[in-house]
JSON list of C-alpha atoms in Angstrom, two decimals:
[
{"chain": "A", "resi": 1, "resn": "UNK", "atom": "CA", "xyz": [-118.15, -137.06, -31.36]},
{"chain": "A", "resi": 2, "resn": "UNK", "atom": "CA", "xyz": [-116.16, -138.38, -34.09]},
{"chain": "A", "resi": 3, "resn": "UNK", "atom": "CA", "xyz": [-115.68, -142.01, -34.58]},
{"chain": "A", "resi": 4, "resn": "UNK", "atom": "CA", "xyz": [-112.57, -142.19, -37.61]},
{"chain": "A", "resi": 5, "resn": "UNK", "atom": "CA", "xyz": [-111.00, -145.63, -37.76]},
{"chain": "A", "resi": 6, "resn": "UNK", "atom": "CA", "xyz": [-108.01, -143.95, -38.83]},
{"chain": "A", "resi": 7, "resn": "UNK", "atom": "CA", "xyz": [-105.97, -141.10, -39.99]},
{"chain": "A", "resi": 8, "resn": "UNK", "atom": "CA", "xyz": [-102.64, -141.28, -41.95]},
{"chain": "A", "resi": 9, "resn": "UNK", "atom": "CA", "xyz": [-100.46, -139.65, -44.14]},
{"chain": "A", "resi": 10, "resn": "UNK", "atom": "CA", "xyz": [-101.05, -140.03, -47.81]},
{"chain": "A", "resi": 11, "resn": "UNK", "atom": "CA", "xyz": [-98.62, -142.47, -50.09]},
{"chain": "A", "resi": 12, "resn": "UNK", "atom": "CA", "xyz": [-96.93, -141.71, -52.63]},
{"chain": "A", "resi": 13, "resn": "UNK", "atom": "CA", "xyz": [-99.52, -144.43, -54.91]},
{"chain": "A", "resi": 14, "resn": "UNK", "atom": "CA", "xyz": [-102.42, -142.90, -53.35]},
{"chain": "A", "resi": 15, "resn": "UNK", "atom": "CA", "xyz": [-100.63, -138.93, -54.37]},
{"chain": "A", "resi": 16, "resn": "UNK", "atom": "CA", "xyz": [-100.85, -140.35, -57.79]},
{"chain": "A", "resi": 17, "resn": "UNK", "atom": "CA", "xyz": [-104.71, -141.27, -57.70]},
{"chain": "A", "resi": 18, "resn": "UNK", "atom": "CA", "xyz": [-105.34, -138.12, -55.67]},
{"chain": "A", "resi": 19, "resn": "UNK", "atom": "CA", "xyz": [-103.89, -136.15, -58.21]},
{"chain": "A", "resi": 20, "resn": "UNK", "atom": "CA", "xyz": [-106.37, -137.15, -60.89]},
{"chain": "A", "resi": 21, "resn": "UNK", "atom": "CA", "xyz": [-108.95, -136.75, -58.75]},
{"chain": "A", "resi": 22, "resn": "UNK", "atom": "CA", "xyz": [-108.16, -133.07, -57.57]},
{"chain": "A", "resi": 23, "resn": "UNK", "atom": "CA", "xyz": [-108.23, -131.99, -60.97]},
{"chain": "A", "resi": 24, "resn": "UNK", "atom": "CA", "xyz": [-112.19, -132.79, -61.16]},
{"chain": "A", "resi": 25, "resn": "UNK", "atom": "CA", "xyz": [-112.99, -131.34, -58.33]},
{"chain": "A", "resi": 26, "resn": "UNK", "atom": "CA", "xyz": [-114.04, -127.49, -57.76]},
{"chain": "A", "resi": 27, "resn": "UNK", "atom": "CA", "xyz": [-112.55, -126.33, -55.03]},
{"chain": "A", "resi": 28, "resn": "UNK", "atom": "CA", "xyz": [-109.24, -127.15, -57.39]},
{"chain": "A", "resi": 29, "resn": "UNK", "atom": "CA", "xyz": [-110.60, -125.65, -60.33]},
{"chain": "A", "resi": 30, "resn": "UNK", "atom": "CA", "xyz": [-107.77, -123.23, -62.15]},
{"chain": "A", "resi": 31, "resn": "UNK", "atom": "CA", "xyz": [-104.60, -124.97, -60.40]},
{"chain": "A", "resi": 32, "resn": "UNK", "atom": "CA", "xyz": [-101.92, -125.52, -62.36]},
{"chain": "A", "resi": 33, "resn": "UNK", "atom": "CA", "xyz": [-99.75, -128.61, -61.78]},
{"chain": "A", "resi": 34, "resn": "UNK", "atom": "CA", "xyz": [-97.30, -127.66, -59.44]},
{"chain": "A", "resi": 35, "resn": "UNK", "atom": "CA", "xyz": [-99.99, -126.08, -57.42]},
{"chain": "A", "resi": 36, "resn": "UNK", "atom": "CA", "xyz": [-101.83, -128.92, -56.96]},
{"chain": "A", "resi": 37, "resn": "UNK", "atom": "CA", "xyz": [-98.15, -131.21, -56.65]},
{"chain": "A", "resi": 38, "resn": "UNK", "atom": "CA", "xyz": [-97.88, -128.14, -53.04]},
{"chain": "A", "resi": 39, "resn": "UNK", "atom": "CA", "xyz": [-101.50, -129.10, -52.38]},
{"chain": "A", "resi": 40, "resn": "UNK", "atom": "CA", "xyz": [-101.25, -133.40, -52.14]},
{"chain": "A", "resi": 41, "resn": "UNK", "atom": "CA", "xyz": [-98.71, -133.11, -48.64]},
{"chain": "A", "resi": 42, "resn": "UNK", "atom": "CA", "xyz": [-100.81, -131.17, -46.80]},
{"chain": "A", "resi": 43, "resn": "UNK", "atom": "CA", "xyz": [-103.95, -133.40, -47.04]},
{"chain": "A", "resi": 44, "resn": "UNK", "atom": "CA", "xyz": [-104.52, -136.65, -45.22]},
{"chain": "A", "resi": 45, "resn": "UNK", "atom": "CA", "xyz": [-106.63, -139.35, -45.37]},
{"chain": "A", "resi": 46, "resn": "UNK", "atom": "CA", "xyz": [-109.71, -140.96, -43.35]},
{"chain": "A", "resi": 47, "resn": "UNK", "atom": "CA", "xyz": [-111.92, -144.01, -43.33]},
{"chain": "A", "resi": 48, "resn": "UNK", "atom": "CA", "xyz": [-114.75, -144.43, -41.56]},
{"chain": "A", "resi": 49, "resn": "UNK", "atom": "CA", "xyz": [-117.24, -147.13, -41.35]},
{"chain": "A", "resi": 50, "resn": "UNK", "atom": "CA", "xyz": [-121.10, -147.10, -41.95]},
{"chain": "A", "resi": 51, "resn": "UNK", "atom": "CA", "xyz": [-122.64, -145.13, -39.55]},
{"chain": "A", "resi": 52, "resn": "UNK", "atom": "CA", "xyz": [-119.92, -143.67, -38.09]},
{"chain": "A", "resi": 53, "resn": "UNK", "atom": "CA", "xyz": [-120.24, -139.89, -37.68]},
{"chain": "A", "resi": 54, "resn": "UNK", "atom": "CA", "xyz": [-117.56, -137.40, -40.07]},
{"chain": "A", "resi": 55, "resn": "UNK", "atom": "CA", "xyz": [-118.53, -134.10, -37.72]},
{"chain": "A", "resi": 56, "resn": "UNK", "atom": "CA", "xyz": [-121.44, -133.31, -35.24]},
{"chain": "A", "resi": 57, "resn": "UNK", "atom": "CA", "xyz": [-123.80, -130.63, -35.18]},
{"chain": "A", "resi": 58, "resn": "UNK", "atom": "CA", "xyz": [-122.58, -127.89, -33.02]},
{"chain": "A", "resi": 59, "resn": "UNK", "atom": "CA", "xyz": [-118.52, -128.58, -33.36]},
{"chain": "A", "resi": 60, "resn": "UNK", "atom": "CA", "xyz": [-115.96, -126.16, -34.53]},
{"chain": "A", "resi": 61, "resn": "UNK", "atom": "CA", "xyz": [-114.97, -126.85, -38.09]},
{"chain": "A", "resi": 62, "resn": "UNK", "atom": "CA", "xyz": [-111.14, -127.80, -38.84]},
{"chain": "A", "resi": 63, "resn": "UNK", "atom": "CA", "xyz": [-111.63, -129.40, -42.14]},
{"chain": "A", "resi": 64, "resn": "UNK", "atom": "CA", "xyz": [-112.51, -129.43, -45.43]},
{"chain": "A", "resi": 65, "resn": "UNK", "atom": "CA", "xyz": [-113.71, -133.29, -46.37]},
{"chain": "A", "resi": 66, "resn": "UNK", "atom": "CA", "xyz": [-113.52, -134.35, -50.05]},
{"chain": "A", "resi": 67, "resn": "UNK", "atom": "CA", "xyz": [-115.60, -138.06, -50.78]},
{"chain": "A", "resi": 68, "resn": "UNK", "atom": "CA", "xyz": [-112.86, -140.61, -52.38]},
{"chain": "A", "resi": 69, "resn": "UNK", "atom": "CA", "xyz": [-115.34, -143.38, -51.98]},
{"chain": "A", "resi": 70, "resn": "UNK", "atom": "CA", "xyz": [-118.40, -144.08, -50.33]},
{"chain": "A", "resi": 71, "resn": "UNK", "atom": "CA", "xyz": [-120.99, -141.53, -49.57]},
{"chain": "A", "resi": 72, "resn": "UNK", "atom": "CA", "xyz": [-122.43, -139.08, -46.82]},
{"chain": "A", "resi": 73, "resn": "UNK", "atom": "CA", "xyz": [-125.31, -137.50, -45.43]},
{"chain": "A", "resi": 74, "resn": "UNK", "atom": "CA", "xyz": [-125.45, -134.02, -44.13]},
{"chain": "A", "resi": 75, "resn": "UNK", "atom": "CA", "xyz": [-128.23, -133.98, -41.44]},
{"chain": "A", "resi": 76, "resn": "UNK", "atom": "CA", "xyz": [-130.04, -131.50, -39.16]},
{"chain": "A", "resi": 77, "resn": "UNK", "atom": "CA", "xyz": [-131.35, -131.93, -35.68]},
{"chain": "A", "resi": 78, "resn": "UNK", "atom": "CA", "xyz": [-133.75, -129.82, -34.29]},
{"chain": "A", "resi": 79, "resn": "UNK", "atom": "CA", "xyz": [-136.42, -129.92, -32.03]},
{"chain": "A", "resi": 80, "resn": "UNK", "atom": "CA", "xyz": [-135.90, -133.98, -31.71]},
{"chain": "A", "resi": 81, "resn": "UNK", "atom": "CA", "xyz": [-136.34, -134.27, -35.55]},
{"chain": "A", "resi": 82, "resn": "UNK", "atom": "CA", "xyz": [-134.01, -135.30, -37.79]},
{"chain": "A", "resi": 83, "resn": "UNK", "atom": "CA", "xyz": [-134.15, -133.61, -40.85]},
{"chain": "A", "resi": 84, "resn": "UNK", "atom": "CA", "xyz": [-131.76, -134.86, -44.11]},
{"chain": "A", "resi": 85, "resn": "UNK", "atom": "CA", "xyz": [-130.74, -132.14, -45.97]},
{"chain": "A", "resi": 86, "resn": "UNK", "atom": "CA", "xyz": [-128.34, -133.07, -48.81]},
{"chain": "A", "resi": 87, "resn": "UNK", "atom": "CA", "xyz": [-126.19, -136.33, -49.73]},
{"chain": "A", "resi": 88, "resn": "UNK", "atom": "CA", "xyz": [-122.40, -136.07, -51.12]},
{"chain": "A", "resi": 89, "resn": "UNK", "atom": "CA", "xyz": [-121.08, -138.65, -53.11]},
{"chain": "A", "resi": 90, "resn": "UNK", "atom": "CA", "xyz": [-117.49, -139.64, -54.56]},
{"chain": "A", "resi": 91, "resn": "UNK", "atom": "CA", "xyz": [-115.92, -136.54, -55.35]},
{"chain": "A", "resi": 92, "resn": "UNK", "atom": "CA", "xyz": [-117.89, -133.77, -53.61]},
{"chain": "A", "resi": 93, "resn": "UNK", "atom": "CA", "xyz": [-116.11, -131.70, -51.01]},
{"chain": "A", "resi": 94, "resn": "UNK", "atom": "CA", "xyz": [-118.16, -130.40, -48.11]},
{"chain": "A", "resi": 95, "resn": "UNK", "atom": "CA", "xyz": [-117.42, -128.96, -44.86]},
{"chain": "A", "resi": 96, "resn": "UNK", "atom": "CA", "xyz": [-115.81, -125.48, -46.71]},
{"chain": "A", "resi": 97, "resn": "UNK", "atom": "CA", "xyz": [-118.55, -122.98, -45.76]},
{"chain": "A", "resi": 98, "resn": "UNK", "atom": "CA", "xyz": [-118.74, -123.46, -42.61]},
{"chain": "A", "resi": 99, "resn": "UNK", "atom": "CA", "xyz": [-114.38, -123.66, -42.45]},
{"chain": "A", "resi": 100, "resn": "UNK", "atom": "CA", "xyz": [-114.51, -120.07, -44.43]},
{"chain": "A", "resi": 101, "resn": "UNK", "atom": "CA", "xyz": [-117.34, -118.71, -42.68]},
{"chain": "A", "resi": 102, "resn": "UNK", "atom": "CA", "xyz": [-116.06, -119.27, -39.77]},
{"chain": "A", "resi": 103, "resn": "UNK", "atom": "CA", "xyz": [-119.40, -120.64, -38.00]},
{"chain": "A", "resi": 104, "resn": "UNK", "atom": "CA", "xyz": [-120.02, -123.64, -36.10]},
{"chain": "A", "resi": 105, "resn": "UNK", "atom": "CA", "xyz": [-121.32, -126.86, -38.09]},
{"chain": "A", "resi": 106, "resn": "UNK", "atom": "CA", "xyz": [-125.37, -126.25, -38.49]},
{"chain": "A", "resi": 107, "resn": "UNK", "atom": "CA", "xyz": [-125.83, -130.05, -39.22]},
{"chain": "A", "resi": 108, "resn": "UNK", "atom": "CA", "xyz": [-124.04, -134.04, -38.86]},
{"chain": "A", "resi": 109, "resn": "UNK", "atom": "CA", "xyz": [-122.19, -135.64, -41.48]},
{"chain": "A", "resi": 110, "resn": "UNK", "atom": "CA", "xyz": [-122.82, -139.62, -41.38]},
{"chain": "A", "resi": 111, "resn": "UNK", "atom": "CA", "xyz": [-121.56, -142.34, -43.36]},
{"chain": "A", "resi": 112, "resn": "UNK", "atom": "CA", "xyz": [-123.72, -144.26, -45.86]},
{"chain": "A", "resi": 113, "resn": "UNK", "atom": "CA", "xyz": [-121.54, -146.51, -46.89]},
{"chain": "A", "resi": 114, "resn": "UNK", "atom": "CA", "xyz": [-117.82, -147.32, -46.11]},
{"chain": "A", "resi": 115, "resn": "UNK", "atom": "CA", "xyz": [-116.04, -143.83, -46.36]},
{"chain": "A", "resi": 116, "resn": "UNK", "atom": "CA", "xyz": [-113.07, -142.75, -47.53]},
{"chain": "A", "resi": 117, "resn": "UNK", "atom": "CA", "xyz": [-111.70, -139.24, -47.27]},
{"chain": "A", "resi": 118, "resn": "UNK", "atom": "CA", "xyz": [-109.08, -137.00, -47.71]},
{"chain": "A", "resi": 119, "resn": "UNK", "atom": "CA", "xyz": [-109.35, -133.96, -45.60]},
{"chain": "A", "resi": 120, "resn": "UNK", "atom": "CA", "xyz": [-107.73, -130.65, -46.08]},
{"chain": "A", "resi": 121, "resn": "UNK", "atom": "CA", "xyz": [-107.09, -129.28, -42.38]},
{"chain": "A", "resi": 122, "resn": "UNK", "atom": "CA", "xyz": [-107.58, -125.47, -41.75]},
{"chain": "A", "resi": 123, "resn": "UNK", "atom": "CA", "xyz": [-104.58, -125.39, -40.60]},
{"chain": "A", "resi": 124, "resn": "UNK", "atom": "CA", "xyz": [-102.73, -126.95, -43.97]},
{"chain": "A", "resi": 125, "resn": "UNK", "atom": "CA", "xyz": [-105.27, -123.88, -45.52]},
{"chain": "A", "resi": 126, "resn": "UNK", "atom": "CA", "xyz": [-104.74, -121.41, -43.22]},
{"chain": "A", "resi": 127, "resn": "UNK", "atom": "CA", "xyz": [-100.56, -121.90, -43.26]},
{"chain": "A", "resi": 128, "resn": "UNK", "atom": "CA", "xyz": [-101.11, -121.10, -47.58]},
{"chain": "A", "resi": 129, "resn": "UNK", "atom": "CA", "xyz": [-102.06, -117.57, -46.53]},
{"chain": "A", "resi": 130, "resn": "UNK", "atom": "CA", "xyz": [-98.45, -116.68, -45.54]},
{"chain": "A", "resi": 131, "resn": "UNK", "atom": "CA", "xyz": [-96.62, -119.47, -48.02]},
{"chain": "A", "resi": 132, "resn": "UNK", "atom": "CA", "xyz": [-98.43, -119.46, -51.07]},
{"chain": "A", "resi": 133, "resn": "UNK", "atom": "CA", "xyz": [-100.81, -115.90, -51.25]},
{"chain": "A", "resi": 134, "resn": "UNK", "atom": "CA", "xyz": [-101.75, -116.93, -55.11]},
{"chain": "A", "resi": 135, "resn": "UNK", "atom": "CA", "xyz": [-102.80, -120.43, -54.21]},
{"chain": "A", "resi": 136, "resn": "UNK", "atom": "CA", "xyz": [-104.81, -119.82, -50.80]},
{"chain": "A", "resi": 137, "resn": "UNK", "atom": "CA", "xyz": [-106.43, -116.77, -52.94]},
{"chain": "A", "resi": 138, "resn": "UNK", "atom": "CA", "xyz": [-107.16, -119.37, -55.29]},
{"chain": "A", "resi": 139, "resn": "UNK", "atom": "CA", "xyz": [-108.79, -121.87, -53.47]},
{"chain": "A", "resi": 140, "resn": "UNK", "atom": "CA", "xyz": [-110.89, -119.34, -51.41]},
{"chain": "A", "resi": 141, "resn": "UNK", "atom": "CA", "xyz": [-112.43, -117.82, -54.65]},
{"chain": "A", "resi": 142, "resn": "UNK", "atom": "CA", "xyz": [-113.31, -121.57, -55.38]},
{"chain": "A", "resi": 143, "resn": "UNK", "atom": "CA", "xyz": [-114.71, -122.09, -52.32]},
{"chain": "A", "resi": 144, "resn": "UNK", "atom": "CA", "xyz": [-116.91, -118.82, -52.54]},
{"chain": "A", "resi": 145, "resn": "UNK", "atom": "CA", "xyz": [-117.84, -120.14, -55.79]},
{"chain": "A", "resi": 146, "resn": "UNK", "atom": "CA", "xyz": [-118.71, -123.36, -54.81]},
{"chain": "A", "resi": 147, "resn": "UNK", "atom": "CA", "xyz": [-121.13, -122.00, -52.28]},
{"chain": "A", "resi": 148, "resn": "UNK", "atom": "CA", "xyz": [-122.57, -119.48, -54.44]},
{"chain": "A", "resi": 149, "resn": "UNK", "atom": "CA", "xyz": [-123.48, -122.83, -56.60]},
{"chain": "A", "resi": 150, "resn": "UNK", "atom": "CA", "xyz": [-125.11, -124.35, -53.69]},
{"chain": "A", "resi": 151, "resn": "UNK", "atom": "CA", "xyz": [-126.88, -121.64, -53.29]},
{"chain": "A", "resi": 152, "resn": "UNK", "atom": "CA", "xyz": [-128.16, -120.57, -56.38]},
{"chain": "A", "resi": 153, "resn": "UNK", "atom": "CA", "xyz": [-129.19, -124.38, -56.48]},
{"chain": "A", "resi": 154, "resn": "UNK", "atom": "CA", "xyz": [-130.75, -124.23, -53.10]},
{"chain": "A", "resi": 155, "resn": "UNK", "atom": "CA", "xyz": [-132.81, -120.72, -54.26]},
{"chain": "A", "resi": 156, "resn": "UNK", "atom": "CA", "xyz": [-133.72, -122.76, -57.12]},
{"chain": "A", "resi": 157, "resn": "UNK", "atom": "CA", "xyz": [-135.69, -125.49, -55.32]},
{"chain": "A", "resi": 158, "resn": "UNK", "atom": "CA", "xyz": [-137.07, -123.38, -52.79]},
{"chain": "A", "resi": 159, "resn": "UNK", "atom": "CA", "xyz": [-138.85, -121.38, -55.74]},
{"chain": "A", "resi": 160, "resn": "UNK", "atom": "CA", "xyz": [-140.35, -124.43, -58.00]},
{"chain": "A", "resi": 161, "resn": "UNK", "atom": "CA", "xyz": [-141.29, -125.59, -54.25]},
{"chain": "A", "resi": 162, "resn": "UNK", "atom": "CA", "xyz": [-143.31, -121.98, -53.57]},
{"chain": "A", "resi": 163, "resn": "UNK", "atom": "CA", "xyz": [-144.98, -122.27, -57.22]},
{"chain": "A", "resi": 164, "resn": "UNK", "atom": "CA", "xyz": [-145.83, -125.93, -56.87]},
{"chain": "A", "resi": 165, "resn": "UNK", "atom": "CA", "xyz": [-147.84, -124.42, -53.70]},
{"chain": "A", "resi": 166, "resn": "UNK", "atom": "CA", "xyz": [-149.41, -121.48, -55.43]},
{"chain": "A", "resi": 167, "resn": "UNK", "atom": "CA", "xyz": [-150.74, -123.71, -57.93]},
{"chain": "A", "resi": 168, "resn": "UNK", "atom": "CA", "xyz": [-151.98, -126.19, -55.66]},
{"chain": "A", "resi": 169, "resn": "UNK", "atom": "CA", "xyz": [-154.13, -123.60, -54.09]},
{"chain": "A", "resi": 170, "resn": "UNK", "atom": "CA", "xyz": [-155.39, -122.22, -57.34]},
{"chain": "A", "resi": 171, "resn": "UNK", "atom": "CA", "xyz": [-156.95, -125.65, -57.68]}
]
């Protein structure tokens, strides 16, 4: 169950910083300004302590989490082992595929560190579909091609993994 400190509305200072930050960040690649100016009301903001728990295993999604400070781990539970399967740092979004795909989430998100985060709610998302076609179609096509990155990345280790076997048992 989630643990947040707090969540409030974003200020007009922390619009300013957000806005330099959105523009490194993928799921924002190929906004213009004044897309990204309709974007900064509809997020919010969270902080969370060490150890505190972003999402659970198992719960329906209803954000997308971008990393203003501090850093996360994404871990899996199964069969009572725990199993860590990526970290996110300042500036990496996460939470998106499983929002998109529509799919429960398949592992935790836990603080490292103090966290800060500004979360995009699927509803905020969602509402772009019917006032802003252009921008929600933008921002989906990022988000497919920010999991096609994982993924490629992911296919990637997997293989050198398989070879360094294969060469193991050549030896």
């Amino acid at each position: 169950m989630n643990t947040k400190i707090h969540k409030t509305e974003v200020t007009y200072k922390e619009k300013q910083l957000i806005f330099s930050m959105l523009n490194k960040i993928s799921l924002f690649g190929g906004l213009t300004v004044g897309e990204l100016e309709c974007l900064i009301p509809l997020l919010t903001t969270e902080s969370l302590k060490k150890g505190e728990t972003v999402f659970d295993q198992g719960e329906s999604p209803n954000n997308i989490f971008i990393i203003q400070s501090g850093e996360v781990k994404i871990v899996k539970q199964q069969d009572d082992i725990e199993i860590e399967l990526i970290r996110f740092y300042e500036g990496n979004l996460f939470g998106e595929t499983e929002l998109i795909g529509i799919f429960k989430y398949i592992a935790s998100a836990i603080a490292l560190t103090d966290l800060k985060l500004l979360v995009f709610p699927k509803s905020a998302l969602y509402s772009l579909h019917s006032k802003n076609i252009k921008l929600f179609s933008k921002i989906i096509l990022n988000v497919a091609r920010e999991s096609c990155r994982r993924t490629a990345k992911t296919d990637q280790y997997w293989l050198d993994e398989m070879v360094k076997l294969r060469k193991n048992n050549k030896e």
